[in-house]
Coordinates of N, CA and C and ligand atoms in Angstrom, one line a residue:
M28 N 6.8 60.3 -6.6 CA 6.7 59.2 -5.7 C 7.0 57.9 -6.3
Q29 N 7.8 57.1 -5.6 CA 8.2 55.8 -6.1 C 7.2 54.7 -5.7
Q30 N 6.7 53.9 -6.6 CA 5.8 52.8 -6.2 C 6.6 51.6 -5.7
V31 N 6.1 50.9 -4.6 CA 6.8 49.7 -4.3 C 6.4 48.6 -5.3
Q32 N 7.3 47.9 -5.9 CA 7.0 47.0 -6.9 C 6.2 45.8 -6.3
P33 N 5.2 45.3 -7.0 CA 4.3 44.2 -6.5 C 5.0 42.9 -6.2
D34 N 6.2 42.7 -6.8 CA 6.8 41.3 -6.7 C 7.6 41.0 -5.4
I35 N 7.3 41.8 -4.4 CA 7.9 41.4 -3.1 C 6.7 41.0 -2.2
H36 N 7.0 40.4 -1.0 CA 6.0 39.9 -0.1 C 5.1 41.1 0.3
P37 N 3.8 40.9 0.4 CA 2.9 42.0 0.8 C 3.3 42.7 2.1
V38 N 3.8 41.9 3.1 CA 4.2 42.5 4.4 C 5.4 43.4 4.2
L39 N 6.3 43.1 3.3 CA 7.4 44.0 3.1 C 7.0 45.2 2.3
R40 N 6.0 45.0 1.4 CA 5.5 46.1 0.6 C 4.8 47.1 1.5
Q41 N 4.1 46.5 2.5 CA 3.2 47.4 3.3 C 4.0 48.1 4.4
R42 N 5.2 47.6 4.8 CA 5.9 48.2 5.9 C 6.4 49.6 5.6
W43 N 6.1 50.5 6.5 CA 6.7 51.8 6.4 C 6.8 52.5 7.8
S44 N 7.4 53.6 7.9 CA 7.7 54.2 9.2 C 6.9 55.5 9.4
P45 N 5.7 55.4 10.0 CA 4.9 56.6 10.2 C 5.5 57.5 11.2
R46 N 5.0 58.8 11.2 CA 5.4 59.7 12.3 C 4.1 60.2 13.0
S47 N 3.0 59.4 12.8 CA 1.8 59.8 13.6 C 1.1 58.5 14.0
F48 N 1.0 58.3 15.3 CA 0.4 57.1 15.9 C -0.9 57.5 16.6
D49 N -1.8 56.5 16.7 CA -3.1 56.7 17.4 C -2.9 56.5 18.9
R50 N -3.0 57.5 19.6 CA -2.7 57.5 21.1 C -3.8 56.7 21.8
W51 N -4.9 56.3 21.2 CA -6.0 55.6 21.8 C -5.8 54.1 21.7
V52 N -4.9 53.7 20.9 CA -4.7 52.2 20.7 C -3.6 51.7 21.6
D53 N -4.0 50.8 22.5 CA -3.0 50.2 23.4 C -2.5 48.9 22.8
L54 N -1.3 48.5 23.3 CA -0.8 47.2 22.8 C -0.8 46.2 24.0
P55 N -1.6 45.2 23.9 CA -1.7 44.2 25.0 C -0.4 43.3 25.0
D56 N -0.3 42.6 26.1 CA 0.9 41.8 26.4 C 1.2 40.8 25.3
D57 N 0.1 40.2 24.7 CA 0.4 39.1 23.7 C 1.0 39.7 22.4
V58 N 0.6 41.0 22.2 CA 1.2 41.7 21.0 C 2.7 41.9 21.2
L59 N 3.0 42.5 22.4 CA 4.4 42.8 22.7 C 5.2 41.5 22.7
N60 N 4.6 40.4 23.3 CA 5.3 39.1 23.3 C 5.6 38.6 21.9
A61 N 4.6 38.8 21.0 CA 4.8 38.3 19.6 C 5.9 39.1 18.9
L62 N 6.1 40.4 19.2 CA 7.1 41.2 18.6 C 8.5 40.7 19.1
L63 N 8.6 40.4 20.4 CA 9.9 39.8 20.9 C 10.1 38.4 20.4
E64 N 9.1 37.7 20.2 CA 9.2 36.3 19.7 C 9.8 36.4 18.3
A65 N 9.3 37.4 17.5 CA 9.9 37.5 16.1 C 11.3 38.0 16.2
A66 N 11.7 38.9 17.1 CA 13.1 39.3 17.2 C 13.9 38.1 17.7
R67 N 13.4 37.3 18.5 CA 14.1 36.1 19.1 C 14.6 35.2 18.0
W68 N 13.9 35.1 16.9 CA 14.2 34.1 15.8 C 15.1 34.7 14.7
A69 N 15.6 35.9 15.0 CA 16.5 36.5 14.0 C 17.8 35.7 14.0
P70 N 18.5 35.7 12.8 CA 19.8 35.1 12.8 C 20.8 36.0 13.5
S71 N 21.9 35.4 14.0 CA 23.0 36.2 14.5 C 24.3 35.4 14.4
A72 N 25.4 36.1 14.4 CA 26.7 35.5 14.2 C 27.0 34.5 15.3
G73 N 27.2 33.3 15.0 CA 27.5 32.2 16.0 C 26.3 32.0 16.9
N74 N 25.1 32.4 16.5 CA 23.9 32.4 17.3 C 24.1 33.1 18.7
S75 N 24.9 34.3 18.6 CA 25.3 35.0 19.8 C 24.1 35.8 20.4
Q76 N 23.1 36.1 19.6 CA 21.8 36.8 20.1 C 22.2 38.0 21.0
P77 N 22.9 38.9 20.4 CA 23.5 40.0 21.3 C 22.5 41.2 21.4
W78 N 21.3 40.9 21.8 CA 20.2 41.9 21.9 C 19.4 41.8 23.1
S79 N 18.8 42.9 23.5 CA 17.9 43.0 24.6 C 17.0 44.2 24.3
F80 N 15.8 44.1 24.9 CA 14.8 45.2 24.6 C 14.1 45.6 25.9
V81 N 14.0 46.9 26.0 CA 13.3 47.5 27.1 C 11.9 47.9 26.6
L82 N 10.8 47.2 27.1 CA 9.5 47.5 26.7 C 8.8 48.5 27.6
A83 N 8.3 49.5 27.0 CA 7.6 50.6 27.8 C 6.3 50.9 27.1
R84 N 5.2 50.7 27.8 CA 3.9 50.9 27.2 C 3.4 52.4 27.5
R85 N 2.8 53.0 26.6 CA 2.3 54.4 26.8 C 1.5 54.4 28.1
G86 N 1.8 55.3 28.9 CA 1.0 55.5 30.2 C 1.8 54.9 31.4
D87 N 2.8 54.0 31.2 CA 3.4 53.4 32.3 C 4.6 54.3 32.7
D88 N 5.1 54.0 33.9 CA 6.2 54.8 34.5 C 7.5 54.8 33.6
L89 N 7.8 53.6 33.1 CA 9.0 53.4 32.3 C 8.9 54.3 31.1
H90 N 7.7 54.3 30.5 CA 7.5 55.1 29.3 C 7.7 56.6 29.6
R91 N 7.2 57.1 30.7 CA 7.5 58.5 31.1 C 9.0 58.7 31.3
R92 N 9.7 57.8 31.8 CA 11.1 57.9 32.0 C 11.9 57.9 30.7
I93 N 11.4 57.2 29.7 CA 12.1 57.2 28.4 C 11.7 58.5 27.6
V94 N 10.5 58.9 27.7 CA 10.0 60.1 26.9 C 10.8 61.3 27.3
K95 N 11.2 61.4 28.6 CA 11.9 62.6 29.1 C 13.2 62.8 28.2
H96 N 13.7 61.8 27.7 CA 15.0 61.9 27.0 C 14.9 61.9 25.5
L97 N 13.7 62.0 24.9 CA 13.6 62.1 23.5 C 14.0 63.5 23.0
A98 N 14.6 63.6 21.8 CA 14.8 64.9 21.2 C 13.5 65.5 20.8
P99 N 13.4 66.8 20.7 CA 12.1 67.4 20.3 C 11.5 66.8 19.1
S100 N 12.4 66.5 18.1 CA 11.9 65.9 16.8 C 11.0 64.7 17.1
A101 N 11.6 63.7 17.9 CA 10.9 62.5 18.1 C 9.8 62.7 19.2
G102 N 10.1 63.6 20.1 CA 9.1 63.9 21.2 C 7.8 64.4 20.7
A103 N 7.8 64.8 19.4 CA 6.5 65.4 18.8 C 5.6 64.2 18.4
W104 N 6.1 63.0 18.2 CA 5.2 62.0 17.7 C 5.3 60.6 18.4
A105 N 6.6 60.3 18.8 CA 6.8 59.0 19.4 C 6.0 58.6 20.6
P106 N 5.8 59.6 21.5 CA 5.0 59.2 22.8 C 3.6 58.8 22.5
D107 N 3.1 59.1 21.3 CA 1.7 58.6 21.0 C 1.6 57.1 20.7
A108 N 2.7 56.6 20.3 CA 2.7 55.1 19.9 C 2.4 54.3 21.1
G109 N 1.8 53.1 20.9 CA 1.4 52.3 22.0 C 2.5 51.8 22.9
A110 N 3.7 51.7 22.3 CA 4.9 51.2 23.0 C 6.1 51.8 22.4
L111 N 7.1 52.0 23.3 CA 8.4 52.4 22.9 C 9.3 51.2 23.3
I112 N 10.1 50.8 22.4 CA 11.0 49.6 22.6 C 12.4 50.1 22.5
V113 N 13.2 50.1 23.5 CA 14.6 50.6 23.5 C 15.4 49.3 23.1
N114 N 16.2 49.5 22.1 CA 16.9 48.4 21.5 C 18.4 48.4 22.0
L115 N 18.8 47.4 22.7 CA 20.1 47.3 23.3 C 20.9 46.2 22.7
C116 N 22.2 46.6 22.6 CA 23.2 45.7 21.9 C 24.3 45.2 22.9
H117 N 24.6 44.0 22.9 CA 25.7 43.5 23.8 C 27.0 43.7 23.1
R118 N 27.7 44.8 23.5 CA 28.9 45.2 22.7 C 30.2 44.6 23.2
Y119 N 30.3 44.5 24.5 CA 31.6 44.1 25.1 C 31.4 42.9 26.1
V120 N 32.5 42.2 26.3 CA 32.5 41.2 27.3 C 32.6 42.0 28.6
E121 N 31.8 41.6 29.6 CA 31.7 42.4 30.8 C 33.0 42.6 31.5
G122 N 33.3 43.9 31.8 CA 34.6 44.2 32.6 C 35.8 44.2 31.7
T123 N 35.6 44.1 30.4 CA 36.8 44.2 29.4 C 36.5 45.2 28.3
D124 N 37.5 45.4 27.4 CA 37.2 46.1 26.2 C 37.2 45.2 25.0
W125 N 37.0 43.9 25.2 CA 36.9 43.0 24.1 C 35.5 43.0 23.6
E126 N 35.4 43.0 22.3 CA 34.1 42.9 21.6 C 33.4 41.6 22.0
Y127 N 32.1 41.7 22.3 CA 31.3 40.5 22.6 C 31.2 39.7 21.3
S128 N 30.9 40.4 20.2 CA 30.8 39.9 18.9 C 31.1 41.0 17.9
E129 N 31.9 40.8 16.9 CA 32.1 41.9 16.0 C 30.9 42.2 15.1
F130 N 29.9 41.4 15.2 CA 28.6 41.6 14.4 C 27.5 42.0 15.3
S131 N 27.7 42.4 16.5 CA 26.5 42.6 17.4 C 25.6 43.7 16.9
V132 N 26.1 44.8 16.4 CA 25.3 45.9 15.9 C 24.5 45.4 14.7
Y133 N 25.2 44.7 13.8 CA 24.5 44.1 12.7 C 23.4 43.2 13.1
D134 N 23.6 42.3 14.1 CA 22.6 41.4 14.5 C 21.5 42.0 15.2
L135 N 21.7 43.1 16.0 CA 20.6 43.8 16.6 C 19.7 44.3 15.5
G136 N 20.3 44.9 14.5 CA 19.5 45.5 13.4 C 18.6 44.4 12.7
Q137 N 19.1 43.2 12.6 CA 18.3 42.2 12.0 C 17.1 41.8 12.9
A138 N 17.4 41.8 14.2 CA 16.3 41.4 15.2 C 15.2 42.5 15.1
V139 N 15.6 43.8 15.0 CA 14.6 44.8 15.0 C 13.9 44.8 13.6
A140 N 14.6 44.4 12.6 CA 13.9 44.2 11.3 C 12.8 43.1 11.4
H141 N 13.2 42.0 12.0 CA 12.2 40.9 12.2 C 11.0 41.5 13.0
L142 N 11.3 42.2 14.1 CA 10.2 42.8 14.9 C 9.3 43.7 14.1
S143 N 9.9 44.5 13.2 CA 9.1 45.4 12.4 C 8.2 44.7 11.4
V144 N 8.8 43.7 10.8 CA 8.0 42.9 9.8 C 6.8 42.2 10.6
Q145 N 7.1 41.7 11.7 CA 6.0 41.0 12.5 C 4.9 42.0 12.9
A146 N 5.4 43.2 13.3 CA 4.4 44.3 13.6 C 3.5 44.6 12.4
T147 N 4.1 44.7 11.2 CA 3.4 45.0 10.0 C 2.4 43.9 9.7
A148 N 2.8 42.7 9.9 CA 1.9 41.5 9.7 C 0.7 41.6 10.6
M149 N 0.9 42.2 11.8 CA -0.2 42.3 12.8 C -1.0 43.6 12.6
G150 N -0.8 44.3 11.5 CA -1.5 45.5 11.3 C -1.0 46.7 12.0
L151 N 0.2 46.6 12.6 CA 0.8 47.7 13.3 C 1.9 48.4 12.5
A152 N 2.5 49.4 13.0 CA 3.6 50.1 12.3 C 4.7 50.4 13.3
V153 N 5.9 50.5 12.8 CA 7.1 50.8 13.6 C 7.8 51.9 13.0
R154 N 8.3 52.9 13.8 CA 9.3 53.8 13.3 C 10.5 53.7 14.3
Q155 N 11.6 53.3 13.8 CA 12.8 53.3 14.6 C 13.4 54.7 14.6
F156 N 14.1 55.0 15.7 CA 14.7 56.4 15.7 C 15.9 56.4 16.6
R157 N 16.7 57.4 16.3 CA 17.9 57.6 17.2 C 17.9 59.0 17.8
A158 N 16.8 59.7 17.7 CA 16.7 61.1 18.1 C 16.3 61.1 19.6
F159 N 17.3 60.8 20.4 CA 17.2 60.9 21.9 C 18.5 61.1 22.5
D160 N 18.6 61.5 23.7 CA 19.8 61.7 24.5 C 20.3 60.3 24.9
K161 N 21.3 59.8 24.2 CA 21.7 58.4 24.4 C 22.4 58.2 25.8
Q162 N 23.2 59.2 26.1 CA 23.9 59.1 27.4 C 22.9 59.2 28.6
A163 N 22.0 60.1 28.5 CA 21.0 60.3 29.6 C 20.1 59.1 29.7
L164 N 19.7 58.5 28.5 CA 18.8 57.3 28.6 C 19.6 56.1 29.1
T165 N 20.8 56.0 28.8 CA 21.7 54.9 29.3 C 21.7 55.0 30.8
A166 N 21.9 56.2 31.3 CA 22.0 56.4 32.8 C 20.6 56.1 33.4
E167 N 19.5 56.6 32.8 CA 18.2 56.4 33.3 C 17.8 55.0 33.4
L168 N 18.2 54.2 32.4 CA 17.8 52.7 32.4 C 18.9 51.9 33.1
E169 N 19.9 52.5 33.6 CA 21.0 51.8 34.3 C 21.6 50.7 33.4
V170 N 21.8 51.0 32.2 CA 22.4 50.1 31.2 C 23.9 50.0 31.5
P171 N 24.4 48.8 31.8 CA 25.9 48.7 32.1 C 26.8 48.9 30.9
D172 N 28.1 49.2 31.2 CA 29.0 49.6 30.2 C 29.1 48.6 29.0
H173 N 28.9 47.3 29.3 CA 29.1 46.3 28.2 C 27.9 46.2 27.3
W174 N 26.9 46.9 27.6 CA 25.7 47.0 26.7 C 25.6 48.4 26.2
E175 N 25.0 48.5 25.0 CA 24.8 49.9 24.4 C 23.4 50.1 23.9
V176 N 22.8 51.2 24.2 CA 21.5 51.6 23.7 C 21.8 52.1 22.3
L177 N 21.1 51.5 21.3 CA 21.3 51.9 19.9 C 20.2 52.7 19.3
T178 N 19.0 52.2 19.4 CA 17.9 52.9 18.9 C 16.6 52.7 19.7
I179 N 15.6 53.4 19.4 CA 14.2 53.1 20.0 C 13.3 52.8 18.8
A180 N 12.4 51.9 19.0 CA 11.3 51.6 18.0 C 10.0 52.1 18.6
A181 N 9.3 53.0 18.0 CA 8.0 53.3 18.4 C 7.0 52.4 17.6
V182 N 6.2 51.7 18.3 CA 5.3 50.7 17.7 C 3.8 51.0 18.1
G183 N 3.0 51.0 17.1 CA 1.6 51.3 17.4 C 0.7 51.3 16.1
A184 N -0.5 51.8 16.3 CA -1.4 51.9 15.1 C -1.1 53.2 14.4
S185 N -0.8 53.1 13.1 CA -0.5 54.3 12.4 C -1.8 55.1 12.1
L186 N -1.7 56.5 12.2 CA -2.9 57.3 11.9 C -3.0 57.6 10.4
A187 N -1.9 57.4 9.7 CA -1.9 57.9 8.3 C -1.6 56.7 7.4
G188 N -2.0 56.8 6.2 CA -1.6 55.8 5.2 C -0.1 56.0 4.8
R189 N 0.4 55.1 4.0 CA 1.8 55.2 3.7 C 2.1 56.6 3.0
G190 N 3.2 57.2 3.5 CA 3.5 58.6 3.0 C 4.0 58.6 1.6
P191 N 3.9 59.7 1.0 CA 4.4 59.8 -0.4 C 5.9 60.0 -0.6
L192 N 6.6 60.4 0.5 CA 8.0 60.8 0.3 C 8.9 59.7 0.6
R193 N 8.7 58.5 0.0 CA 9.7 57.4 0.2 C 10.5 57.3 -1.0
D194 N 11.8 57.3 -0.8 CA 12.7 57.3 -1.9 C 13.6 56.1 -1.8
R195 N 13.9 55.4 -2.8 CA 14.8 54.3 -2.8 C 15.7 54.3 -4.0
R196 N 17.0 53.8 -3.8 CA 17.8 53.6 -4.9 C 17.2 52.4 -5.7
S197 N 17.6 52.4 -7.0 CA 17.0 51.4 -7.9 C 17.7 50.1 -7.7
V198 N 17.0 49.0 -8.1 CA 17.6 47.6 -8.0 C 19.0 47.6 -8.7
D199 N 19.0 48.2 -9.9 CA 20.3 48.2 -10.6 C 21.4 48.9 -9.8
D200 N 21.0 49.9 -9.1 CA 22.1 50.7 -8.4 C 22.6 49.9 -7.2
L201 N 21.9 48.9 -6.8 CA 22.3 48.1 -5.6 C 23.4 47.1 -6.0
R202 N 23.5 46.8 -7.3 CA 24.4 45.7 -7.7 C 25.8 46.2 -7.7
W203 N 26.7 45.4 -7.3 CA 28.2 45.7 -7.3 C 28.8 44.9 -8.3
P204 N 29.7 45.4 -9.1 CA 30.2 46.8 -9.1 C 29.2 47.7 -9.8
P205 N 29.3 49.0 -9.4 CA 28.4 50.0 -10.0 C 28.6 50.0 -11.5
A206 N 27.5 50.3 -12.2 CA 27.6 50.4 -13.6 C 28.4 51.7 -13.9
A207 N 29.2 51.6 -15.0 CA 30.0 52.8 -15.4 C 29.0 53.8 -15.8
K208 N 29.3 55.1 -15.4 CA 28.4 56.2 -15.8 C 29.0 56.7 -17.1
G209 N 28.1 56.8 -18.1 CA 28.5 57.2 -19.4 C 28.4 58.7 -19.7
Ligands
FMN320 C1 18.9 53.2 12.6 C2 17.7 54.1 12.3 C3 17.6 55.4 12.8 C4 16.5 56.2 12.5 N1 16.4 57.4 13.1 C5 15.3 58.2 12.9 C6 15.1 59.4 13.7 O1 15.9 59.7 14.5 N2 14.0 60.1 13.4 C7 13.1 59.7 12.5 O2 12.1 60.4 12.3 N3 13.2 58.6 11.7 C8 14.3 57.8 11.9 N4 14.5 56.6 11.3 C9 13.5 56.2 10.3 C10 14.0 56.3 8.8 O3 14.1 57.7 8.5 C11 13.1 55.6 7.8 O4 13.1 54.2 8.1 C12 13.5 55.9 6.4 O5 13.2 57.2 6.0 C13 12.8 54.9 5.4 O6 11.5 55.1 5.5 P1 10.5 53.8 5.6 O7 10.9 53.1 6.9 O8 9.1 54.3 5.7 O9 10.7 52.9 4.4 C14 15.6 55.8 11.6 C15 15.6 54.5 11.0 C16 16.7 53.7 11.3 C17 16.8 52.3 10.8

């Protein structure tokens, strides 16, 4: 098991992606609003803010409509989370095949990272996932052609402590150019 080094911010050190959530913990409106507020302040190319989020709380009708389209792998744990947040990206200018922004996918990722860090700071956990039927969910949510469903974030109270199977490349390995292998 790799230890997270102590010299990064505690919230970044604590963040991890559980696969078991406490189904008795609900997320009130102010919590969900704080998550979107964090996403809102993410940087984006030209301040294009090419993101949108479908918020579904466990137990509501929207949540049931999303859960139907999860792959069995995610369906085993994600429905227990207090909320599922479907992450949408503004890909094209409406009615054209022109990119809305060449960085829209990149920018959505940053917004979801902000949201995840905010959730961690509030004692919650997030696991992002792509294990769902994208085409069916796009149709279910009536997402227009110029927007794209990219991922879902399950947000809630984790039932487990940080798992042992987290693996990361070393800091040296992140540096470009790669060190010559001897
Ligand atoms: C774009 C994206 C897609 C992911 N898809 C899945 C998925 O389909 N199923 C899953 O269990 N985890 C998924 N994950 C979670 C990653 O596996 C997890 O973040 C990674 O193993 C690192 O673990 P950590 O977040 O605890 O540091 C996804 C994460 C990202 C960012």
